[in-house]
mmCIF file of C-alpha atoms and ligand atoms in Angstrom:
data_model
loop_
_atom_site.group_PDB
_atom_site.id
_atom_site.type_symbol
_atom_site.label_atom_id
_atom_site.label_comp_id
_atom_site.label_asym_id
_atom_site.label_seq_id
_atom_site.Cartn_x
_atom_site.Cartn_y
_atom_site.Cartn_z
ATOM 1 C CA MET A 1332 17.480 -0.288 27.352
ATOM 2 C CA SER A 1333 14.194 1.103 26.056
ATOM 3 C CA ASP A 1334 12.112 -0.364 24.128
ATOM 4 C CA PRO A 1335 12.679 0.596 20.070
ATOM 5 C CA TRP A 1336 9.050 0.545 18.822
ATOM 6 C CA VAL A 1337 6.883 2.630 18.187
ATOM 7 C CA LYS A 1338 3.411 1.449 20.158
ATOM 8 C CA LEU A 1339 0.758 2.646 19.154
ATOM 9 C CA GLU A 1340 -3.491 2.336 20.551
ATOM 10 C CA LEU A 1341 -6.752 3.313 19.510
ATOM 11 C CA ASP A 1342 -9.454 3.802 21.850
ATOM 12 C CA ILE A 1343 -12.617 2.324 19.430
ATOM 13 C CA ALA A 1344 -15.138 4.200 21.773
ATOM 14 C CA GLN A 1345 -13.072 7.446 20.467
ATOM 15 C CA PHE A 1346 -12.430 6.360 16.922
ATOM 16 C CA ASP A 1347 -14.084 9.474 14.704
ATOM 17 C CA ALA A 1348 -16.348 7.112 12.406
ATOM 18 C CA PRO A 1349 -18.048 10.103 10.850
ATOM 19 C CA CYS A 1350 -14.784 12.352 9.698
ATOM 20 C CA PHE A 1351 -13.450 8.844 7.867
ATOM 21 C CA GLU A 1352 -16.300 7.804 6.208
ATOM 22 C CA LYS A 1353 -15.363 10.583 3.114
ATOM 23 C CA TYR A 1354 -11.882 8.349 2.333
ATOM 24 C CA VAL A 1355 -14.353 5.384 2.024
ATOM 25 C CA THR A 1356 -16.798 7.083 -0.085
ATOM 26 C CA ARG A 1357 -13.244 8.446 -2.207
ATOM 27 C CA CYS A 1358 -12.675 4.824 -2.427
ATOM 28 C CA GLY A 1359 -15.250 3.941 -3.942
ATOM 29 C CA ALA A 1360 -15.629 6.750 -6.882
ATOM 30 C CA ASP A 1361 -12.126 5.930 -7.622
ATOM 31 C CA GLY A 1362 -12.907 2.366 -7.858
ATOM 32 C CA ILE A 1363 -11.496 0.613 -5.124
ATOM 33 C CA ARG A 1364 -13.575 -1.849 -3.534
ATOM 34 C CA LEU A 1365 -12.957 -2.964 -0.010
ATOM 35 C CA THR A 1366 -14.381 -6.119 1.278
ATOM 36 C CA THR A 1367 -12.969 -8.986 3.409
ATOM 37 C CA LEU A 1368 -11.013 -12.111 2.950
ATOM 38 C CA ALA A 1369 -14.605 -13.516 4.029
ATOM 39 C CA GLU A 1370 -16.833 -12.383 1.875
ATOM 40 C CA LEU A 1371 -14.217 -12.775 -0.953
ATOM 41 C CA GLY A 1372 -13.760 -16.560 0.677
ATOM 42 C CA ASP A 1373 -11.184 -17.659 2.568
ATOM 43 C CA THR A 1374 -9.625 -20.130 -0.023
ATOM 44 C CA PRO A 1375 -5.877 -21.727 -0.432
ATOM 45 C CA ALA A 1376 -5.975 -19.460 -3.772
ATOM 46 C CA HIS A 1377 -6.981 -16.428 -1.730
ATOM 47 C CA ARG A 1378 -4.689 -16.858 1.327
ATOM 48 C CA ARG A 1379 -1.542 -17.397 -1.476
ATOM 49 C CA VAL A 1380 -2.770 -13.793 -2.845
ATOM 50 C CA LEU A 1381 -2.977 -12.473 0.166
ATOM 51 C CA TYR A 1382 0.667 -13.824 1.304
ATOM 52 C CA GLU A 1383 2.040 -12.166 -2.051
ATOM 53 C CA LEU A 1384 0.564 -8.805 -1.336
ATOM 54 C CA ASN A 1385 1.516 -8.876 1.998
ATOM 55 C CA LYS A 1386 5.082 -9.900 0.705
ATOM 56 C CA GLU A 1387 5.706 -7.160 -1.379
ATOM 57 C CA CYS A 1388 4.364 -4.498 0.416
ATOM 58 C CA SER A 1389 6.285 -5.587 4.218
ATOM 59 C CA ALA A 1390 9.450 -5.113 1.464
ATOM 60 C CA ASP A 1391 9.046 -1.238 1.772
ATOM 61 C CA ILE A 1392 9.176 -1.610 6.421
ATOM 62 C CA PRO A 1393 12.445 -0.954 7.816
ATOM 63 C CA GLU A 1394 14.278 -3.264 7.929
ATOM 64 C CA ARG A 1395 12.065 -6.093 7.762
ATOM 65 C CA GLY A 1396 14.397 -8.537 7.113
ATOM 66 C CA GLU A 1397 13.575 -11.258 4.709
ATOM 67 C CA PHE A 1398 9.543 -11.918 4.888
ATOM 68 C CA TYR A 1399 8.111 -15.353 5.566
ATOM 69 C CA SER A 1400 8.363 -18.031 3.514
ATOM 70 C CA PHE A 1401 4.360 -19.504 3.004
ATOM 71 C CA ASP A 1402 4.239 -21.773 5.030
ATOM 72 C CA GLU A 1403 5.947 -19.782 7.625
ATOM 73 C CA TYR A 1404 3.248 -17.133 7.079
ATOM 74 C CA VAL A 1405 0.274 -19.593 7.318
ATOM 75 C CA GLU A 1406 1.400 -20.938 10.813
ATOM 76 C CA ARG A 1407 1.719 -17.220 12.001
ATOM 77 C CA ARG A 1408 -1.620 -15.378 10.414
ATOM 78 C CA PHE A 1409 -4.191 -18.244 9.409
ATOM 79 C CA ALA A 1410 -3.431 -20.843 12.323
ATOM 80 C CA ALA A 1411 -3.138 -18.193 14.906
ATOM 81 C CA ALA A 1412 -6.000 -18.624 17.800
ATOM 82 C CA GLY A 1413 -7.026 -14.897 16.950
ATOM 83 C CA TYR A 1414 -7.212 -15.189 12.847
ATOM 84 C CA ASP A 1415 -10.831 -14.193 12.029
ATOM 85 C CA PRO A 1416 -10.933 -13.504 7.975
ATOM 86 C CA ARG A 1417 -13.609 -11.171 8.596
ATOM 87 C CA GLY A 1418 -10.949 -9.114 10.344
ATOM 88 C CA VAL A 1419 -8.367 -8.581 7.391
ATOM 89 C CA VAL A 1420 -10.086 -5.966 4.770
ATOM 90 C CA ILE A 1421 -9.201 -6.054 1.137
ATOM 91 C CA ALA A 1422 -8.782 -3.104 -1.496
ATOM 92 C CA LEU A 1423 -9.237 -4.285 -5.012
ATOM 93 C CA ASP A 1424 -9.562 -2.166 -8.130
ATOM 94 C CA GLY A 1425 -11.435 -4.876 -10.651
ATOM 95 C CA ASP A 1426 -9.609 -8.287 -9.648
ATOM 96 C CA THR A 1427 -6.427 -6.815 -8.645
ATOM 97 C CA TRP A 1428 -5.723 -7.027 -4.843
ATOM 98 C CA ILE A 1429 -3.629 -3.563 -3.948
ATOM 99 C CA GLY A 1430 -4.483 -2.654 -0.247
ATOM 100 C CA MET A 1431 -4.898 -4.797 2.722
ATOM 101 C CA ALA A 1432 -5.289 -3.937 6.736
ATOM 102 C CA ALA A 1433 -5.778 -7.485 8.231
ATOM 103 C CA THR A 1434 -6.272 -7.443 12.062
ATOM 104 C CA SER A 1435 -6.253 -10.308 14.881
ATOM 105 C CA ARG A 1436 -8.772 -10.753 17.941
ATOM 106 C CA HIS A 1437 -7.082 -11.139 21.500
ATOM 107 C CA GLY A 1438 -9.869 -10.682 23.768
ATOM 108 C CA ASP A 1439 -10.144 -6.972 24.764
ATOM 109 C CA PHE A 1440 -7.957 -5.683 21.794
ATOM 110 C CA VAL A 1441 -7.905 -6.148 18.087
ATOM 111 C CA PHE A 1442 -4.310 -5.671 16.914
ATOM 112 C CA ASN A 1443 -3.287 -4.736 13.216
ATOM 113 C CA GLU A 1444 -0.741 -7.856 12.228
ATOM 114 C CA MET A 1445 -0.245 -5.567 8.777
ATOM 115 C CA THR A 1446 -1.711 -2.462 6.528
ATOM 116 C CA GLY A 1447 -0.093 -2.630 3.077
ATOM 117 C CA VAL A 1448 -0.750 -0.387 0.062
ATOM 118 C CA ARG A 1449 0.967 -1.767 -3.339
ATOM 119 C CA ALA A 1450 3.509 1.738 -4.237
ATOM 120 C CA ALA A 1451 1.218 2.650 -6.961
ATOM 121 C CA TYR A 1452 -1.953 3.369 -5.230
ATOM 122 C CA ARG A 1453 -0.417 5.081 -2.105
ATOM 123 C CA GLY A 1454 -0.889 8.459 -0.983
ATOM 124 C CA ARG A 1455 -4.828 8.418 -1.857
ATOM 125 C CA GLY A 1456 -6.259 7.700 1.756
ATOM 126 C CA ILE A 1457 -6.432 3.804 0.546
ATOM 127 C CA SER A 1458 -4.996 2.933 4.273
ATOM 128 C CA ILE A 1459 -6.841 4.781 5.668
ATOM 129 C CA ALA A 1460 -10.441 4.457 4.372
ATOM 130 C CA MET A 1461 -9.568 0.711 4.878
ATOM 131 C CA LYS A 1462 -8.738 1.107 8.563
ATOM 132 C CA ALA A 1463 -11.830 3.223 8.761
ATOM 133 C CA PHE A 1464 -13.804 0.112 7.330
ATOM 134 C CA GLY A 1465 -12.380 -2.369 9.478
ATOM 135 C CA MET A 1466 -13.502 -0.840 12.085
ATOM 136 C CA ALA A 1467 -17.019 -2.172 12.619
ATOM 137 C CA PHE A 1468 -15.112 -5.486 12.760
ATOM 138 C CA ALA A 1469 -12.828 -4.180 15.870
ATOM 139 C CA ARG A 1470 -16.176 -2.751 17.055
ATOM 140 C CA GLU A 1471 -18.540 -6.023 16.817
ATOM 141 C CA SER A 1472 -15.285 -8.700 18.470
ATOM 142 C CA GLY A 1473 -15.997 -6.788 21.314
ATOM 143 C CA ALA A 1474 -13.137 -5.323 21.793
ATOM 144 C CA THR A 1475 -12.158 -2.088 23.207
ATOM 145 C CA LYS A 1476 -8.819 -0.605 21.693
ATOM 146 C CA VAL A 1477 -6.894 -1.440 18.253
ATOM 147 C CA ARG A 1478 -3.312 -1.839 18.836
ATOM 148 C CA THR A 1479 -0.162 -1.669 16.907
ATOM 149 C CA PHE A 1480 3.789 -1.555 16.377
ATOM 150 C CA HIS A 1481 5.876 -0.164 14.436
ATOM 151 C CA HIS A 1482 9.741 0.455 13.284
ATOM 152 C CA PRO A 1483 10.145 4.360 14.900
ATOM 153 C CA ALA A 1484 11.854 4.907 11.260
ATOM 154 C CA ASN A 1485 7.785 3.707 9.717
ATOM 155 C CA ALA A 1486 7.045 7.757 9.259
ATOM 156 C CA ASN A 1487 4.196 6.814 7.424
ATOM 157 C CA ALA A 1488 2.682 4.187 8.415
ATOM 158 C CA ILE A 1489 3.139 5.971 12.136
ATOM 159 C CA ALA A 1490 1.473 9.355 10.348
ATOM 160 C CA MET A 1491 -1.373 7.299 9.452
ATOM 161 C CA ASN A 1492 -1.879 5.855 12.100
ATOM 162 C CA ARG A 1493 -2.129 8.838 14.329
ATOM 163 C CA ARG A 1494 -3.703 10.585 11.597
ATOM 164 C CA LEU A 1495 -6.413 8.174 12.599
ATOM 165 C CA GLY A 1496 -6.529 9.237 16.524
ATOM 166 C CA PHE A 1497 -3.660 6.071 17.507
ATOM 167 C CA VAL A 1498 -1.803 7.774 20.172
ATOM 168 C CA ASP A 1499 1.585 6.429 22.614
ATOM 169 C CA ALA A 1500 0.257 3.087 23.824
ATOM 170 C CA GLU A 1501 -0.035 2.923 28.399
ATOM 171 C CA GLY A 1502 3.017 1.280 29.883
HETATM 172 C C1 COA B 1865 1.838 2.814 5.218
HETATM 173 C C2 COA B 1865 1.055 2.728 4.372
HETATM 174 C C3 COA B 1865 -0.020 1.477 4.215
HETATM 175 C C4 COA B 1865 0.090 3.796 4.000
HETATM 176 O O1 COA B 1865 -0.790 3.618 2.956
HETATM 177 P P1 COA B 1865 -0.995 5.003 1.597
HETATM 178 O O2 COA B 1865 -2.360 4.559 1.238
HETATM 179 O O3 COA B 1865 -0.467 5.376 1.128
HETATM 180 O O4 COA B 1865 -1.740 5.955 2.969
HETATM 181 P P2 COA B 1865 -2.902 6.844 3.199
HETATM 182 O O5 COA B 1865 -2.392 8.003 1.658
HETATM 183 O O6 COA B 1865 -4.203 6.821 3.590
HETATM 184 O O7 COA B 1865 -2.107 7.735 3.571
HETATM 185 C C5 COA B 1865 -2.487 7.939 5.144
HETATM 186 C C6 COA B 1865 -1.827 8.928 6.301
HETATM 187 O O8 COA B 1865 -0.587 8.761 6.415
HETATM 188 C C7 COA B 1865 0.236 9.014 6.161
HETATM 189 N N1 COA B 1865 1.069 9.227 5.431
HETATM 190 C C8 COA B 1865 1.545 7.850 4.248
HETATM 191 N N2 COA B 1865 2.298 8.336 3.443
HETATM 192 C C9 COA B 1865 2.814 9.615 3.619
HETATM 193 C C10 COA B 1865 3.767 10.029 3.264
HETATM 194 N N3 COA B 1865 4.203 9.734 2.062
HETATM 195 N N4 COA B 1865 4.580 11.017 3.908
HETATM 196 C C11 COA B 1865 3.913 11.894 4.872
HETATM 197 N N5 COA B 1865 2.772 10.862 5.484
HETATM 198 C C12 COA B 1865 1.736 9.945 4.951
HETATM 199 C C13 COA B 1865 -0.490 10.833 6.280
HETATM 200 O O9 COA B 1865 -0.697 11.274 7.884
HETATM 201 C C14 COA B 1865 -1.664 10.423 5.503
HETATM 202 O O10 COA B 1865 -2.690 11.383 6.092
HETATM 203 P P3 COA B 1865 -3.001 12.608 5.045
HETATM 204 O O11 COA B 1865 -2.760 12.430 3.650
HETATM 205 O O12 COA B 1865 -4.761 13.393 5.493
HETATM 206 O O13 COA B 1865 -2.206 13.673 5.696
HETATM 207 C C15 COA B 1865 1.873 2.450 2.791
HETATM 208 O O14 COA B 1865 2.781 3.766 3.246
HETATM 209 C C16 COA B 1865 2.460 1.069 2.813
HETATM 210 O O15 COA B 1865 1.950 0.104 2.295
HETATM 211 N N6 COA B 1865 3.714 1.576 3.327
HETATM 212 C C17 COA B 1865 4.613 -0.092 3.465
HETATM 213 C C18 COA B 1865 3.941 -1.631 4.546
HETATM 214 C C19 COA B 1865 4.354 -0.634 5.888
HETATM 215 O O16 COA B 1865 5.358 -0.129 6.322
HETATM 216 N N7 COA B 1865 3.248 -0.958 6.266
HETATM 217 C C20 COA B 1865 2.864 -0.391 7.846
HETATM 218 C C21 COA B 1865 3.696 -1.510 8.909
HETATM 219 S S1 COA B 1865 1.762 -2.829 9.402
#
């Protein structure tokens, strides 16, 4: 049986950072601030806000099913060996968290755990900006690749990653 997931990867050395800088600049001009969970503070309260944002955005992933409980989320994301709050990019409109691009570290690659933008903010380049912003962490962590996989029906997420230069993963 063939693998149902669309597996994508990006060679960090090939990432065209200057090409995507304008998305980061546009976010700033629109009043959207990009930062990381490490900068905001990896506190219990912020972990709860991140959970709620992730849960809301994940409701739009095809066939995602019921989302984790908060305790399950803590176990899977914050207690995982690859967790690093510097790899969790947050987009804020004022004090409101409106987007996230979370990665984890795995030796020579970083894995995209979740990218999500609240529905009212979609289609403005915010996911591209967050992922471009997060590329510095991927590079600094010593990784050579960023990996992700998606449900084949998640056309927006697949298009978003291909737009950034992700290609079908080998093997
Ligand atoms: C996928 C998601 C994060 C995209 O966020 P976004 O901020 O709206 O995306 P952007 O505006 O940055 O668009 C980036 C690119 O994605 C593609 N894209 C995004 N939304 C699209 C849409 N509705 N139709 C077609 N292409 C789309 C385009 O290629 C676009 O680049 P372009 O505008 O230069 O052509 C958002 O739709 C979302 O949160 N979905 C629910 C959660 C999810 O499925 N996450 C991925 C699984 S981890």
